[in-house]
Short mmCIF file of C-alpha atoms in Angstrom, two decimals:
data_model
loop_
_atom_site.label_atom_id
_atom_site.label_comp_id
_atom_site.label_asym_id
_atom_site.label_seq_id
_atom_site.Cartn_x
_atom_site.Cartn_y
_atom_site.Cartn_z
CA UNK A 15 -259.97 22.13 -31.98
CA UNK A 16 -262.04 22.56 -28.82
CA UNK A 17 -262.70 18.91 -27.89
CA UNK A 18 -264.43 18.83 -24.48
CA UNK A 19 -264.96 22.22 -22.87
CA UNK A 20 -265.87 22.64 -19.21
CA UNK A 21 -266.97 25.83 -17.47
CA UNK A 22 -266.34 27.27 -14.98
CA UNK A 23 -262.74 26.28 -14.24
CA UNK A 24 -263.00 27.34 -10.59
CA UNK A 25 -266.01 28.00 -8.37
CA UNK A 26 -266.62 28.62 -4.68
CA UNK A 27 -270.12 27.97 -3.37
CA UNK A 28 -271.77 28.36 -0.02
CA UNK A 29 -273.53 25.38 1.52
CA UNK A 30 -277.07 25.15 0.17
CA UNK A 31 -276.43 27.09 -3.02
CA UNK A 32 -277.14 25.57 -6.41
CA UNK A 33 -275.10 25.74 -9.56
CA UNK A 34 -274.54 24.10 -12.93
CA UNK A 35 -271.27 22.85 -14.32
CA UNK A 36 -271.29 23.08 -18.09
CA UNK A 37 -269.81 20.53 -20.48
CA UNK A 38 -269.79 20.81 -24.25
CA UNK A 39 -268.15 18.69 -26.93
CA UNK A 40 -267.78 19.40 -30.64
CA UNK A 41 -266.95 15.88 -31.83
CA UNK A 42 -270.52 14.62 -32.25
CA UNK A 43 -269.90 11.96 -29.61
CA UNK A 44 -272.85 9.91 -28.42
CA UNK A 45 -271.50 9.05 -24.97
CA UNK A 46 -270.88 11.67 -22.31
CA UNK A 47 -270.18 11.28 -18.61
CA UNK A 48 -269.28 13.14 -15.43
CA UNK A 49 -266.65 12.02 -12.93
CA UNK A 50 -265.42 13.47 -9.68
CA UNK A 51 -261.85 13.11 -8.48
CA UNK A 52 -261.00 13.25 -4.81
CA UNK A 53 -257.62 12.74 -3.14
CA UNK A 54 -256.95 9.06 -2.58
CA UNK A 55 -260.20 8.05 -4.30
CA UNK A 56 -259.43 8.11 -8.00
CA UNK A 57 -262.16 9.11 -10.46
CA UNK A 58 -265.70 8.04 -9.72
CA UNK A 59 -268.61 8.10 -12.16
CA UNK A 60 -271.49 10.41 -11.22
CA UNK A 61 -273.86 10.27 -14.22
CA UNK A 62 -273.61 9.29 -17.84
CA UNK A 63 -275.54 9.56 -21.09
CA UNK A 64 -275.53 7.38 -24.18
CA UNK A 65 -277.37 9.89 -26.33
CA UNK A 66 -279.66 12.89 -26.34
CA UNK A 67 -282.59 12.34 -24.00
CA UNK A 68 -280.98 9.34 -22.25
CA UNK A 69 -279.21 9.59 -18.90
CA UNK A 70 -278.43 7.18 -16.09
CA UNK A 71 -276.76 7.10 -12.68
CA UNK A 72 -273.20 6.12 -12.00
CA UNK A 73 -271.47 5.17 -8.79
CA UNK A 74 -272.01 8.41 -6.81
CA UNK A 75 -275.15 10.18 -8.16
CA UNK A 76 -276.64 11.57 -4.94
CA UNK A 77 -276.91 15.36 -4.89
CA UNK A 78 -276.45 15.73 -8.66
CA UNK A 79 -278.82 15.99 -11.61
CA UNK A 80 -278.12 15.81 -15.32
CA UNK A 81 -279.98 16.23 -18.57
CA UNK A 82 -279.02 15.73 -22.21
CA UNK A 83 -281.19 17.80 -24.50
CA UNK A 84 -278.59 17.98 -27.30
CA UNK A 85 -275.73 15.76 -28.44
CA UNK A 86 -273.23 18.52 -27.67
CA UNK A 87 -274.13 19.50 -24.10
CA UNK A 88 -274.26 17.59 -20.82
CA UNK A 89 -274.66 19.93 -17.82
CA UNK A 90 -274.25 18.74 -14.24
CA UNK A 91 -276.46 20.42 -11.64
CA UNK A 92 -275.81 20.62 -7.93
CA UNK A 93 -279.19 21.27 -6.35
CA UNK A 94 -278.09 22.15 -2.80
CA UNK A 95 -274.32 22.15 -2.45
CA UNK A 96 -272.71 20.39 0.50
CA UNK A 97 -269.08 20.47 1.68
CA UNK A 98 -268.82 16.79 0.69
CA UNK A 99 -269.21 17.91 -2.92
CA UNK A 100 -265.92 19.81 -2.80
CA UNK A 101 -264.00 18.07 -5.56
CA UNK A 102 -262.61 18.29 -9.06
CA UNK A 103 -265.17 17.42 -11.70
CA UNK A 104 -264.33 16.02 -15.13
CA UNK A 105 -266.57 15.63 -18.12
CA UNK A 106 -265.72 13.02 -20.77
CA UNK A 107 -267.07 12.08 -24.17
CA UNK A 108 -266.52 9.32 -26.71
CA UNK A 109 -268.24 7.94 -29.73
CA UNK A 110 -270.34 4.81 -29.58
CA UNK A 111 -268.21 2.45 -31.65
CA UNK A 112 -264.55 3.36 -31.19
CA UNK A 113 -263.15 2.43 -27.80
CA UNK A 114 -260.15 4.75 -28.12
CA UNK A 115 -262.03 7.96 -28.81
CA UNK A 116 -262.51 9.07 -25.20
CA UNK A 117 -261.57 12.63 -24.29
CA UNK A 118 -261.73 14.41 -20.95
CA UNK A 119 -262.22 18.08 -20.27
CA UNK A 120 -259.70 20.05 -18.26
CA UNK A 121 -261.76 19.90 -15.08
CA UNK A 122 -263.82 22.17 -12.85
CA UNK A 123 -262.51 22.84 -9.33
CA UNK A 124 -265.42 23.26 -6.93
CA UNK A 125 -265.15 24.30 -3.30
CA UNK A 126 -268.21 24.31 -1.05
CA UNK A 127 -267.80 26.28 2.18
CA UNK B 7 -267.99 -4.31 -7.19
CA UNK B 8 -264.73 -4.40 -9.07
CA UNK B 9 -261.69 -3.07 -7.24
CA UNK B 10 -258.60 -1.86 -9.09
CA UNK B 11 -255.38 -1.66 -7.11
CA UNK B 12 -252.42 0.29 -8.46
CA UNK B 13 -248.90 0.10 -7.13
CA UNK B 14 -246.82 1.79 -6.11
CA UNK B 15 -248.91 4.74 -4.99
CA UNK B 16 -245.94 7.13 -5.30
CA UNK B 17 -242.72 6.82 -7.28
CA UNK B 18 -239.87 9.31 -7.48
CA UNK B 19 -236.93 8.54 -9.76
CA UNK B 20 -234.07 10.24 -11.58
CA UNK B 21 -234.09 11.03 -15.26
CA UNK B 22 -232.83 8.08 -17.30
CA UNK B 23 -234.03 5.37 -14.92
CA UNK B 24 -236.47 2.63 -15.87
CA UNK B 25 -239.66 1.96 -13.94
CA UNK B 26 -242.70 -0.30 -13.85
CA UNK B 27 -246.11 0.39 -12.35
CA UNK B 28 -248.85 -2.16 -11.85
CA UNK B 29 -252.60 -2.47 -11.99
CA UNK B 30 -254.46 -5.43 -10.52
CA UNK B 31 -258.16 -6.16 -10.59
CA UNK B 32 -260.38 -8.18 -8.28
CA UNK B 33 -262.17 -9.49 -11.39
CA UNK B 34 -261.46 -9.99 -15.07
CA UNK B 35 -261.10 -6.78 -17.05
CA UNK B 36 -263.59 -6.11 -19.84
CA UNK B 37 -260.91 -3.97 -21.42
CA UNK B 38 -258.08 -2.09 -19.78
CA UNK B 39 -257.06 1.46 -20.41
CA UNK B 40 -254.07 3.42 -19.17
CA UNK B 41 -254.22 7.19 -18.78
CA UNK B 42 -251.76 9.91 -17.84
CA UNK B 43 -252.95 12.97 -15.99
CA UNK B 44 -250.79 16.06 -15.59
CA UNK B 45 -251.41 18.59 -12.81
CA UNK B 46 -254.41 20.78 -13.54
CA UNK B 47 -255.46 18.73 -16.55
CA UNK B 48 -257.86 15.95 -17.37
CA UNK B 49 -256.73 12.35 -17.97
CA UNK B 50 -255.38 11.57 -21.43
CA UNK B 51 -255.78 8.08 -22.85
CA UNK B 52 -252.47 6.33 -23.55
CA UNK B 53 -253.57 2.87 -24.63
CA UNK B 54 -256.36 0.32 -24.62
CA UNK B 55 -255.67 -3.41 -24.32
CA UNK B 56 -258.30 -6.06 -24.76
CA UNK B 57 -256.67 -9.46 -25.33
CA UNK B 58 -254.97 -11.47 -22.59
CA UNK B 59 -251.18 -11.50 -23.07
CA UNK B 60 -251.31 -8.43 -25.29
CA UNK B 61 -248.28 -6.13 -25.39
CA UNK B 62 -248.41 -2.62 -26.81
CA UNK B 63 -245.63 -0.10 -27.18
CA UNK B 64 -245.89 3.67 -27.32
CA UNK B 65 -242.40 5.11 -27.81
CA UNK B 66 -240.66 4.46 -24.46
CA UNK B 67 -243.79 3.06 -22.81
CA UNK B 68 -244.58 -0.67 -22.88
CA UNK B 69 -247.97 -1.94 -21.74
CA UNK B 70 -248.59 -5.58 -20.88
CA UNK B 71 -251.91 -7.25 -20.22
CA UNK B 72 -251.86 -10.40 -18.12
CA UNK B 73 -252.87 -13.71 -19.67
CA UNK B 74 -255.79 -14.02 -17.26
CA UNK B 75 -256.84 -10.41 -17.97
CA UNK B 76 -256.75 -9.48 -14.27
CA UNK B 77 -253.52 -7.51 -14.21
CA UNK B 78 -251.46 -5.12 -16.27
CA UNK B 79 -248.14 -3.32 -16.12
CA UNK B 80 -246.73 -0.15 -17.60
CA UNK B 81 -242.98 0.00 -18.11
CA UNK B 82 -241.18 3.23 -18.95
CA UNK B 83 -237.67 3.09 -20.33
CA UNK B 84 -235.24 5.95 -19.72
CA UNK B 85 -237.76 8.15 -17.95
CA UNK B 86 -237.79 11.87 -18.71
CA UNK B 87 -239.16 14.80 -16.67
CA UNK B 88 -241.98 15.05 -19.20
CA UNK B 89 -243.19 11.63 -18.03
CA UNK B 90 -244.11 13.14 -14.65
CA UNK B 91 -247.80 12.73 -13.86
CA UNK B 92 -250.50 10.54 -12.39
CA UNK B 93 -250.85 7.22 -14.20
CA UNK B 94 -254.32 5.73 -13.98
CA UNK B 95 -255.62 2.39 -15.07
CA UNK B 96 -259.29 1.85 -15.80
CA UNK B 97 -261.63 -0.96 -16.74
CA UNK B 98 -263.66 -0.04 -19.78
CA UNK B 99 -266.65 -2.08 -18.62
CA UNK B 100 -269.41 -1.18 -21.00
CA UNK B 101 -267.05 1.52 -22.23
CA UNK B 102 -269.11 4.44 -21.11
CA UNK B 103 -268.80 3.46 -17.44
CA UNK B 104 -265.14 3.46 -16.57
CA UNK B 105 -263.90 2.11 -13.24
CA UNK B 106 -260.60 3.73 -12.25
CA UNK B 107 -257.79 2.76 -9.94
CA UNK B 108 -256.41 5.39 -7.57
CA UNK B 109 -253.31 5.92 -9.66
CA UNK B 110 -249.54 6.00 -9.37
CA UNK B 111 -248.03 9.47 -8.96
CA UNK B 112 -244.72 9.50 -10.83
CA UNK B 113 -242.11 12.21 -10.42
CA UNK B 114 -239.07 12.18 -12.69
CA UNK B 115 -236.34 14.45 -11.38
CA UNK B 116 -233.88 16.06 -13.82
#
């Protein structure tokens, strides 16, 4: 009964450091995506994937990389963290043919100092 | 670029009151989804509407989709403290690229 699992829950980084936010789903969903949520801005799409080996950019991709080597995992990499990347990050997954199957993880709170 | 406007931004009411929140789009929705997000949690899908004029009910929540598919409303009857949360609307677009509004933060006081 795991659904979408994100790690870590909380992280503090120094400017310039790199890190990876992990996202895993156990529902065999084809579609996975990363969003960031900032006060007054709603959720904005960073990157998404429609299947293993296929990724594409969303609305705010700069400063982030993704890869999708397996159906289950979709990690988000911050190459050189900046204070502007302080945010709450959500991973989501859904299957390819049922519009109502979307699930979000519980979020990763990232602070860049 | 599609813009989704939600109103009101904040709403604080007493338990037992009724309320309506709104979502308006600058362009026609592909499909419209409503989510509820509780503090410290991810959004949870409440409903998806696709057809103009569609009405869906989920217990005390009633969702309406405008005939022109550019607006929607969420009505809650006899609100309870458990209804407290951030209500988000989103356009499904191609369904793996959601566009979200900024949300309505609802507080239901006991």
